[in-house]
Short mmCIF file of C-alpha atoms and ligand atoms in Angstrom, two decimals:
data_model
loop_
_atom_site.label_atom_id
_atom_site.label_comp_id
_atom_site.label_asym_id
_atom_site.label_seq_id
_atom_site.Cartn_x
_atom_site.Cartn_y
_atom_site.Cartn_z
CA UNK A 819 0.00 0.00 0.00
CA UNK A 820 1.10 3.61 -1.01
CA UNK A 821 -0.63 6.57 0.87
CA UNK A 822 -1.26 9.77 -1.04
CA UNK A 823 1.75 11.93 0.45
CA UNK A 824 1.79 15.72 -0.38
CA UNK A 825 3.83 16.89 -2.46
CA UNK A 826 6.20 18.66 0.20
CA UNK A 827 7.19 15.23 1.13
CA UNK A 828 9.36 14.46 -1.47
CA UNK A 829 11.53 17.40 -0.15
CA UNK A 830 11.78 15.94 3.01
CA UNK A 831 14.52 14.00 3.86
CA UNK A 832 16.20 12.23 6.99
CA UNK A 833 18.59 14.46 8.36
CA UNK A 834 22.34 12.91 7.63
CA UNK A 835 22.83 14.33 11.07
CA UNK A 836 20.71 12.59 12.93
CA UNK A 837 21.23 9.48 11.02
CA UNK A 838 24.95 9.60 11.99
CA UNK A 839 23.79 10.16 15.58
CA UNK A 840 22.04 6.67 15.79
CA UNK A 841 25.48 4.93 14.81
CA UNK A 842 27.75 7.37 17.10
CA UNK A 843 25.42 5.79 19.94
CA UNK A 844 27.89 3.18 20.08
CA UNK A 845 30.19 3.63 23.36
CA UNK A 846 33.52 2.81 21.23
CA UNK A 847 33.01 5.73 18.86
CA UNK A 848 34.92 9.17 18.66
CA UNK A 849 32.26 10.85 17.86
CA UNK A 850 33.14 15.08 16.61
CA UNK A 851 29.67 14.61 14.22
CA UNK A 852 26.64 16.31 16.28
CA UNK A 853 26.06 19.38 17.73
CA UNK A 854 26.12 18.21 21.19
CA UNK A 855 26.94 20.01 24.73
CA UNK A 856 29.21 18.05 27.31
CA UNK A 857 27.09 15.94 29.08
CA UNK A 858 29.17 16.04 32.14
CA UNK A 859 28.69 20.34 32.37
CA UNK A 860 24.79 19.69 32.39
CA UNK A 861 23.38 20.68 36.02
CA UNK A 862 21.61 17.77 37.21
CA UNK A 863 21.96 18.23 40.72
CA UNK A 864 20.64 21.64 40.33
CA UNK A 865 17.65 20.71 37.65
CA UNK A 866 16.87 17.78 39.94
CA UNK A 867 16.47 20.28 43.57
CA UNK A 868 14.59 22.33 40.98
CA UNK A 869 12.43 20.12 39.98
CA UNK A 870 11.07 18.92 43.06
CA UNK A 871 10.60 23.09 44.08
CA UNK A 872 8.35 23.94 41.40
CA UNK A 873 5.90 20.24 41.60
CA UNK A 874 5.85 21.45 45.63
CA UNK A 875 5.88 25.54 45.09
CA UNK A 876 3.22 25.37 41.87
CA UNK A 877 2.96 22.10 41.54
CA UNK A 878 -0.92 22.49 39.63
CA UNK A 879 0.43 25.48 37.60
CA UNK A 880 3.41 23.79 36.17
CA UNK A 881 1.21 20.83 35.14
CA UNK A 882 -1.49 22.57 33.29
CA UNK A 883 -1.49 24.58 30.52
CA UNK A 884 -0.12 27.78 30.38
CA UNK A 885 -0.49 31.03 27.70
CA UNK A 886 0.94 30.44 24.11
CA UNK A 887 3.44 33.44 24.04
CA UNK A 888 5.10 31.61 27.37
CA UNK A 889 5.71 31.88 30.76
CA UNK A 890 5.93 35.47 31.93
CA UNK A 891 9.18 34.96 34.88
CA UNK A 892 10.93 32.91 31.70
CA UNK A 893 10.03 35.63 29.35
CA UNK A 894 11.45 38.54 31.73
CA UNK A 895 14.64 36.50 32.13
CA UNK A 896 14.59 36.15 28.33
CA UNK A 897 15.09 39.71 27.79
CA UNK A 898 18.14 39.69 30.45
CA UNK A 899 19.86 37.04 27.74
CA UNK A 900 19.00 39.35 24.70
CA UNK A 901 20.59 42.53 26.28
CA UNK A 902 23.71 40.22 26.68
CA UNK A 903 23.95 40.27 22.81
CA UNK A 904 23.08 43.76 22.15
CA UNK A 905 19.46 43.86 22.07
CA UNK A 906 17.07 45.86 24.22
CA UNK A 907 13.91 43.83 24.31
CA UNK A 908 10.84 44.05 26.33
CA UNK A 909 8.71 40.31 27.20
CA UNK A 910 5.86 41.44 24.85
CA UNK A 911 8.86 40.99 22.19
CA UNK A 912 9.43 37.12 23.28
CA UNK A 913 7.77 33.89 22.19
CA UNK A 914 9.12 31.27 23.78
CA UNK A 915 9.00 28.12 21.64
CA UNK A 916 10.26 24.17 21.60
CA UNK A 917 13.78 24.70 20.54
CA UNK A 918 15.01 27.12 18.02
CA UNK A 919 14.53 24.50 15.30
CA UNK A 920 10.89 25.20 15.83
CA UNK A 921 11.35 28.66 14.77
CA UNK A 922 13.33 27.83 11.66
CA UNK A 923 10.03 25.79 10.48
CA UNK A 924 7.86 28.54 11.55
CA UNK A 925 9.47 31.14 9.57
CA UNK A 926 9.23 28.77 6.82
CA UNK A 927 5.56 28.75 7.24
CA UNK A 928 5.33 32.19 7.71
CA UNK A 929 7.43 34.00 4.82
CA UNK A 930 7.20 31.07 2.32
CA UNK A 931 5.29 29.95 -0.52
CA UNK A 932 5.99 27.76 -3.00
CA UNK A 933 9.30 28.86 -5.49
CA UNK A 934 10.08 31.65 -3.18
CA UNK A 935 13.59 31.89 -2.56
CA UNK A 936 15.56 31.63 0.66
CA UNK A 937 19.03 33.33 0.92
CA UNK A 938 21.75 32.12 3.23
CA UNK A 939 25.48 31.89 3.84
CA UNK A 940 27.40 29.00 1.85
CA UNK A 941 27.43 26.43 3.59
CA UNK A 942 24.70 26.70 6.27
CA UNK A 943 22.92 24.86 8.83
CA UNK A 944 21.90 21.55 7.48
CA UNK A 945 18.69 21.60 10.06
CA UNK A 946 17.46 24.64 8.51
CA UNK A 947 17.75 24.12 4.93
CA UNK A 948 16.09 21.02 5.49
CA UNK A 949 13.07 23.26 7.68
CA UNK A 950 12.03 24.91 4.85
CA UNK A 951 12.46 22.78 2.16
CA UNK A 952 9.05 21.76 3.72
CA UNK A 953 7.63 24.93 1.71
CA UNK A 954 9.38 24.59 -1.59
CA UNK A 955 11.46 27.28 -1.93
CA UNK A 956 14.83 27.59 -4.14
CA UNK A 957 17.77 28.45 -2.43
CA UNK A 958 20.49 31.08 -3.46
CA UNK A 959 23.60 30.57 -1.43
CA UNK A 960 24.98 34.05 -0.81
CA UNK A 961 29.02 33.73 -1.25
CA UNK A 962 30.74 33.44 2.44
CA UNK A 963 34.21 34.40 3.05
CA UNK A 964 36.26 34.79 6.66
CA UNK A 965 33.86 37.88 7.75
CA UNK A 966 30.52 36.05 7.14
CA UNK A 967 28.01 36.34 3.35
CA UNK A 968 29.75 38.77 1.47
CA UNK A 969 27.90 41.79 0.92
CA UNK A 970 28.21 43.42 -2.78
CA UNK A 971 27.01 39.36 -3.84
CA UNK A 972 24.30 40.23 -1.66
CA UNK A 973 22.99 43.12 -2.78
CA UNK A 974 23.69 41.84 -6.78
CA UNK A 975 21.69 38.66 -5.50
CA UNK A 976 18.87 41.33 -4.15
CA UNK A 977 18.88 43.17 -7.29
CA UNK A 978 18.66 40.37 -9.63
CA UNK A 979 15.60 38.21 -7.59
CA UNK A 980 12.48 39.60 -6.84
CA UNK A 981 11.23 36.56 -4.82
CA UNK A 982 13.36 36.64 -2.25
CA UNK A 983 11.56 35.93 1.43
CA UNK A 984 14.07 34.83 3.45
CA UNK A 985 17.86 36.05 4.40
CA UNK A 986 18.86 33.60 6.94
CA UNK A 987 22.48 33.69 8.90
CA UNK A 988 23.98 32.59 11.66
CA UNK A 989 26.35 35.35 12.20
CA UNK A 990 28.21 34.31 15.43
CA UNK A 991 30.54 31.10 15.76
CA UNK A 992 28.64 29.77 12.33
CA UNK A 993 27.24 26.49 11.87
CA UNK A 994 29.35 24.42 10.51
CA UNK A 995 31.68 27.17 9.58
CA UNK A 996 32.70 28.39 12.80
CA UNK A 997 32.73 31.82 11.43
CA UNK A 998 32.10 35.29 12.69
CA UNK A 999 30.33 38.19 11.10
CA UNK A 1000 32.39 41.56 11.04
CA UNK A 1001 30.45 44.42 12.47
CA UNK A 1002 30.39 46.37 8.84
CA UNK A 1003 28.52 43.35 7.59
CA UNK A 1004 26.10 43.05 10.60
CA UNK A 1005 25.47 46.84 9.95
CA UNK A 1006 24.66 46.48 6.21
CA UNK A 1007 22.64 43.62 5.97
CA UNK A 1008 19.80 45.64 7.57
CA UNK A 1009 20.25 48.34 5.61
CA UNK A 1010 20.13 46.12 2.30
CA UNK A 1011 16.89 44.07 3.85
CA UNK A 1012 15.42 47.34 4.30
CA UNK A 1013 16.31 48.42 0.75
CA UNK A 1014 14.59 45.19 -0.94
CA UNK A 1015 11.97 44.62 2.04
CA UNK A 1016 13.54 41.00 3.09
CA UNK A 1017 13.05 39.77 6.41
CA UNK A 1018 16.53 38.81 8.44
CA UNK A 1019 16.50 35.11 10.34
CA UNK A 1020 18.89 35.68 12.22
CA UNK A 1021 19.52 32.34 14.28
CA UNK A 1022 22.00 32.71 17.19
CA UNK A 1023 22.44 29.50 19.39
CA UNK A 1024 26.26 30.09 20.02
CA UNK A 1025 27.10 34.01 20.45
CA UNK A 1026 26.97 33.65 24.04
CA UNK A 1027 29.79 30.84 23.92
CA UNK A 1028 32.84 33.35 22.71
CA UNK A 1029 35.73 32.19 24.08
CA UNK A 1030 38.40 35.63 22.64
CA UNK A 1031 38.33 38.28 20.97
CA UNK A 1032 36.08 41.63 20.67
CA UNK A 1033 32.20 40.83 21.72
CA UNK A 1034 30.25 41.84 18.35
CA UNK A 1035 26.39 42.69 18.90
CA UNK A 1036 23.56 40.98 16.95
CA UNK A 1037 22.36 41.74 13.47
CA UNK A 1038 19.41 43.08 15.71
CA UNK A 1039 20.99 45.36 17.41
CA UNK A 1040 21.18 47.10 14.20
CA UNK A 1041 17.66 46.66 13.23
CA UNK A 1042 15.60 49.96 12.25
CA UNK A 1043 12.56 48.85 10.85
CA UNK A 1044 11.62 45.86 12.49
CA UNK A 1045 12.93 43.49 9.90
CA UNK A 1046 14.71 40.96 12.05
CA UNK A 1047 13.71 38.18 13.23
CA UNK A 1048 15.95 36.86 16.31
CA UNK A 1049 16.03 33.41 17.70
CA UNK A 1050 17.91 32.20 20.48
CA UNK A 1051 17.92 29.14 22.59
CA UNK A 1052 18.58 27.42 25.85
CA UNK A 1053 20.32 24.60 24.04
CA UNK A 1054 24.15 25.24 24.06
CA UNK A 1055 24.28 27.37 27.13
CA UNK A 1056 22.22 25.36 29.29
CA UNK A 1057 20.21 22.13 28.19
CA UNK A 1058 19.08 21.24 24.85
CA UNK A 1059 16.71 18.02 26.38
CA UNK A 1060 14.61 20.77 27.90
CA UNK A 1061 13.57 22.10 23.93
CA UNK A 1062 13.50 25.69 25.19
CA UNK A 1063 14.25 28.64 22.93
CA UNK A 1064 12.55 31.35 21.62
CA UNK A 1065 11.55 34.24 18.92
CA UNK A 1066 12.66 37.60 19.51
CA UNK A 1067 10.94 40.05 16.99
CA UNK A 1068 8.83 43.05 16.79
CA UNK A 1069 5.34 42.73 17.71
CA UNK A 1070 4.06 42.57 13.95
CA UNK A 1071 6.39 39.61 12.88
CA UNK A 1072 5.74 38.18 16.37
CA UNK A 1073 2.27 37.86 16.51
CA UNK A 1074 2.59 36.00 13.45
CA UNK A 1075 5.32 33.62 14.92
CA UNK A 1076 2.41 33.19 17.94
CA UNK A 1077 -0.67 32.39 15.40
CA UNK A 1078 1.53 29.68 14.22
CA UNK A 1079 3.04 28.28 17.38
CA UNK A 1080 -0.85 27.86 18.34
CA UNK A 1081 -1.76 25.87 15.24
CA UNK A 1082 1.97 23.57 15.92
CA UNK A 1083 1.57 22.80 19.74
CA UNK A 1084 -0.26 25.65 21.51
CA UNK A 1085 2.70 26.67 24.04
CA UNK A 1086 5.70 25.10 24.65
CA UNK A 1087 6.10 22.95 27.95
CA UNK A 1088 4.88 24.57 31.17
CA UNK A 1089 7.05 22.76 33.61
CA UNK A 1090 9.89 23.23 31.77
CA UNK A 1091 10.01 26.60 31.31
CA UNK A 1092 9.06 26.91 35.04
CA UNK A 1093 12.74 25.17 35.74
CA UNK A 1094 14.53 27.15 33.70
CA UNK A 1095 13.22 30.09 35.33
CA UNK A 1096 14.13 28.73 38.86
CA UNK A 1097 17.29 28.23 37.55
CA UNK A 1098 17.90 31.28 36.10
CA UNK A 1099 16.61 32.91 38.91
CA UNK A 1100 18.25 31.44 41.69
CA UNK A 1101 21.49 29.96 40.32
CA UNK A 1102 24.22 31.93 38.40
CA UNK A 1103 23.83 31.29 34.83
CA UNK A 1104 26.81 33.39 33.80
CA UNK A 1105 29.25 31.11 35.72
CA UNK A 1106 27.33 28.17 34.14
CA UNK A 1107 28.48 29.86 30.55
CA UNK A 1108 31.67 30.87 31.92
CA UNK A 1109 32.47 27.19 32.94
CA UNK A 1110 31.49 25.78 29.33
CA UNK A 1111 33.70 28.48 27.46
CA UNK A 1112 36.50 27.49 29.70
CA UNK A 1113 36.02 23.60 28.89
CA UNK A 1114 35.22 24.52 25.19
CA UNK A 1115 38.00 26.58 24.69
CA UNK A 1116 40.25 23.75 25.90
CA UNK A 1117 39.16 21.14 23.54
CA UNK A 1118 39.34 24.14 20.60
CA UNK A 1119 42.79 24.40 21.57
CA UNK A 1120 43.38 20.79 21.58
CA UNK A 1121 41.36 19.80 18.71
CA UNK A 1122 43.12 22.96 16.15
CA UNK A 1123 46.49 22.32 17.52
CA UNK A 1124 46.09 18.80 16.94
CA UNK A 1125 44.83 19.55 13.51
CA UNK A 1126 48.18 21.43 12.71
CA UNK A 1127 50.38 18.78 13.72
CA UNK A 1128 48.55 15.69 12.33
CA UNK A 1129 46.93 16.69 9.18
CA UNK A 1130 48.85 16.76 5.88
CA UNK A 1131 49.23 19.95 3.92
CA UNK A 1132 46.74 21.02 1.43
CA UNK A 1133 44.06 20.67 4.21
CA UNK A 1134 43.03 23.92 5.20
CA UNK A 1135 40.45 24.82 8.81
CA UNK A 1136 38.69 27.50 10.46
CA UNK A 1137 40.20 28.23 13.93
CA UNK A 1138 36.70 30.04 15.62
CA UNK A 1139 36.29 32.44 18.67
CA UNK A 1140 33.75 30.38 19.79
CA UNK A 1141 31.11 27.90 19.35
CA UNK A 1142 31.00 24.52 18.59
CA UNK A 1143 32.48 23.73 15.47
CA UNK A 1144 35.18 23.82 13.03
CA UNK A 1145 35.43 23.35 9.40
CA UNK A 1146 37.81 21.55 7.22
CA UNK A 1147 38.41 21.70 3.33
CA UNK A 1148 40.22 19.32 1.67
CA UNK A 1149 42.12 19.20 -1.65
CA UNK A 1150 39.02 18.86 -4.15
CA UNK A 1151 39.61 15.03 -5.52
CA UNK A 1152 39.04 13.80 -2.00
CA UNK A 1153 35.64 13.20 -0.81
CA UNK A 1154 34.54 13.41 2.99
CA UNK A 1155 32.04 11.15 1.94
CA UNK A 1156 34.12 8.22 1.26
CA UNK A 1157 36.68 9.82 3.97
CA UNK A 1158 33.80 9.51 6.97
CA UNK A 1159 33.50 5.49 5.72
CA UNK A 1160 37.27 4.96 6.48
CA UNK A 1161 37.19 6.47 9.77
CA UNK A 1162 33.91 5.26 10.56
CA UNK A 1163 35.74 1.81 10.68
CA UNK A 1164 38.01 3.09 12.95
CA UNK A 1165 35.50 4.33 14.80
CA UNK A 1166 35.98 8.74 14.39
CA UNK A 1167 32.55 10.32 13.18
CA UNK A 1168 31.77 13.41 11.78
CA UNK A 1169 29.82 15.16 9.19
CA UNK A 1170 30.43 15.47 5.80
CA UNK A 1171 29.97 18.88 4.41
CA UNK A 1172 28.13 18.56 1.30
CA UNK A 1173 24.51 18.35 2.65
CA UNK A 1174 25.47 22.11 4.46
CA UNK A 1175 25.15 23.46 0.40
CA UNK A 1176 20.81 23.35 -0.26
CA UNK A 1177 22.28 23.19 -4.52
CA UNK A 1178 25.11 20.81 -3.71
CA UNK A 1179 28.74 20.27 -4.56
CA UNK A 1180 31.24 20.86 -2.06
CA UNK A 1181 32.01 17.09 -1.41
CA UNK A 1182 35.70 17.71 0.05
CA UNK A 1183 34.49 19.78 3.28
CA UNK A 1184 33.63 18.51 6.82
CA UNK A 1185 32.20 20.07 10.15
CA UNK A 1186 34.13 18.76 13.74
CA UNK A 1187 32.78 19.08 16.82
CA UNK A 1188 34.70 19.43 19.93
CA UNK A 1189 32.42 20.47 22.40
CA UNK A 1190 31.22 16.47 22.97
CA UNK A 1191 33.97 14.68 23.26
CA UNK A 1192 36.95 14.54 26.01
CA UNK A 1193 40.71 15.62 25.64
CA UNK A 1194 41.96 12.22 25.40
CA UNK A 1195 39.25 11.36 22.58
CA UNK A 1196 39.98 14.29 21.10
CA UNK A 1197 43.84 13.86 20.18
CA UNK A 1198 43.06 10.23 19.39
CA UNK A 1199 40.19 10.73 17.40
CA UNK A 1200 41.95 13.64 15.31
CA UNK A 1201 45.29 11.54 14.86
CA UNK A 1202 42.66 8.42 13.29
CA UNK A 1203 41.49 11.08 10.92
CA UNK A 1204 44.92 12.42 9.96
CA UNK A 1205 45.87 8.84 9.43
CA UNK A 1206 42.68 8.18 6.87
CA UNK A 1207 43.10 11.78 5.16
CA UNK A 1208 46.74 10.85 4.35
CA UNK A 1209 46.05 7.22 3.10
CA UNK A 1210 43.61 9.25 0.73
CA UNK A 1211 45.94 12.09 -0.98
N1 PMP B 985 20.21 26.67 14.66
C1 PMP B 985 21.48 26.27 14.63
C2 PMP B 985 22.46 27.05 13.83
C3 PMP B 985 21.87 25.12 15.32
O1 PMP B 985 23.15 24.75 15.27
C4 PMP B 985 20.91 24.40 16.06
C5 PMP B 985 21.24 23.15 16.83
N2 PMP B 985 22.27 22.40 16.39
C6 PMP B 985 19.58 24.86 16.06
C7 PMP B 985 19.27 26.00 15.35
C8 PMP B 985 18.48 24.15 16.80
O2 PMP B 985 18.68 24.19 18.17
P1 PMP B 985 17.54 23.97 19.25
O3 PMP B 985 16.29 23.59 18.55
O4 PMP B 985 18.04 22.92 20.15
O5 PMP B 985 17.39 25.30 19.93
#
């Protein structure tokens, strides 16, 4: 038997991420391919004293349902995180929602229809170009140098395209790039949406996770008309199992973001939000940040300086200032496809970098991540990987 599927189905594919993640379950494997937090930073101790508080403290409350735009406490503290990157907001100006991955597919909904076309950097995040290929749009992918998209292509992209709905970027610690915006570019990408009457996604899981160099504010910071949407998320400084994150935005573009999160799920979890704002309430969350830059930054260090020892010449890597991630670009004949087999059976995982490119190509790049794994895994992992690169060239 065959079901009648919509037609948006035959865009949507298994993520090669989360497929990976199934094998990397495996306790033998080195595993650099996910996006994942260190496990051992989470605070259970804390979450589970917090737990037991709110069931006794509000115990009804937390248990029923609660108002679609969120919980007011979680919202307030919301607007403490914004200010951190740059951006006065107010709680009217904050949806909370399941994870920012729920507001990639929301946007989708919301500025998409069919053959519209989304802009973003090249490459960019695999779990958003595969969010709104749900709505069927093409995909331009804006040329991306060491300073984030690069702007004239921009503009020559704006002036050359009426349908485009979308600019998305991830301007701080870039996933899988590990790149930074400069502040020139965060300035004039608002003033070019405003020009051709885009809206900005800005997604920004990592910019609180810098570990050097000069603290840049958020594309919103520089917004003037209203044109940005912001989302942020509890994920990477705090706990992604809790699906916590939210929509910052201006209270046009919002209300639209809270029509849809009411058709999707009506509100995201009551409880959980009700933790997180114990937590953020009575524990200090900047320590909790500060403690996972110092850890992160370690295994950077480790993981880069490994890189430049072990990996044969001709294979060139991003070194970020933050984040999660680094990228790697080998000499074009070799393909991380066939590269990720080889050290799959010697147990190393990570993510080849073609499926970060919606239109393809780009089969010698990978993404690392070093925020998962421990020093020790870390050198021996990368020194497996040298080892397979070299048997390759
Ligand atoms: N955007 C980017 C760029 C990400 O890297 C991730 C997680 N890997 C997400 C969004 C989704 O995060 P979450 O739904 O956990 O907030």
């Amino acid at each position: 038997m065959s079901l009648n599927y919509s037609k948006r189905m035959n865009n949507i594919k298994a993520s090669e991420i989360r497929e990976l993640l199934k094998l990397t379950q495996k306790p033998e494997i080195i595993s650099f391919a996910g996006g994942l937090p260190a496990p051992e930073l989470f605070p259970v101790e804390e979450m589970k004293k917090i737990s037991v508080e709110v069931l006794d403290e509000q115990g009804t409350k937390a248990l029923q349902y609660g108002p679609t735009e969120g919980y007011e406490p979680l919202r307030v503290e919301i607007t403490k995180r914004m200010e951190k990157v740059g951006v006065k907001a107010d709680p009217n100006d904050i949806l909370v929602i399941s994870g920012s991955q729920q507001g990639l597919d929301f946007s989708g909904k919301i500025f998409l229809n069919e053959g519209d076309i989304v802009l973003c950097e090249s490459p960019s995040y695999l779990g958003a170009i595969n969010a709104f290929k749900a709505y069927e749009p093409k995909f331009i992918e804006v040329p991306t140098d060491e300073h984030g998209m690069i702007m004239e292509d921009l503009e020559e992209i704006l002036k050359n395209n009426d349908r485009v709905r979308i600019i998305y970027v991830i301007p701080d610690f870039q996933n899988p790039s590990g790149r930074t915006w400069s502040e020139d570019r965060r300035k004039r990408i608002v003033e070019l949406a405003n020009e051709y009457n885009v809206v900005i996604i800005e997604d920004n899981p990592y910019g609180e996770l810098r570990f050097e160099g000069e603290f840049l504010p958020a594309v919103k910071h520089y917004d003037t008309e209203g044109r940005v949407v912001f989302l942020g998320t509890f994920s990477k400084i705090f706990c992604p199992g809790l699906r916590l994150g939210w929509v910052c935005a201006d209270s046009e573009a919002l209300n639209k973001y809270i029509l849809v999160k009411q058709g999707a799920d009506l509100q995201a979890s009551t409880i959980s939000q009700m933790q997180v704002a114990k937590f953020l309430e009575e524990y200090d969350i900047e320590a909790h940040i500060e403690k996972l830059r110092t850890v992160y930054r370690k295994r950077r260090d480790l993981m880069i300086g490994t890189m430049k020892e072990e990996f044969p010449e001709g294979v060139k890597f991003t070194n970020p200032e933050g984040g999660l991630f680094t990228w790697v670009v080998l000499p074009e004949h070799i393909n991380a496809r066939v590269l990720a087999e080889k050290a799959l059976a010697n147990n190393v995982a990570f993510v080849p970098g073609g499926s970060f490119f919606p239109n393809g190509g780009n089969e010698n790049t990978f993404r690392l991540n070093y925020s998962n794994m421990d020093e020790e895994k870390i050198v021996i992992g990368i020194k497996r990987l040298a080892k397979a690169i070299k048997e390759m060239m």
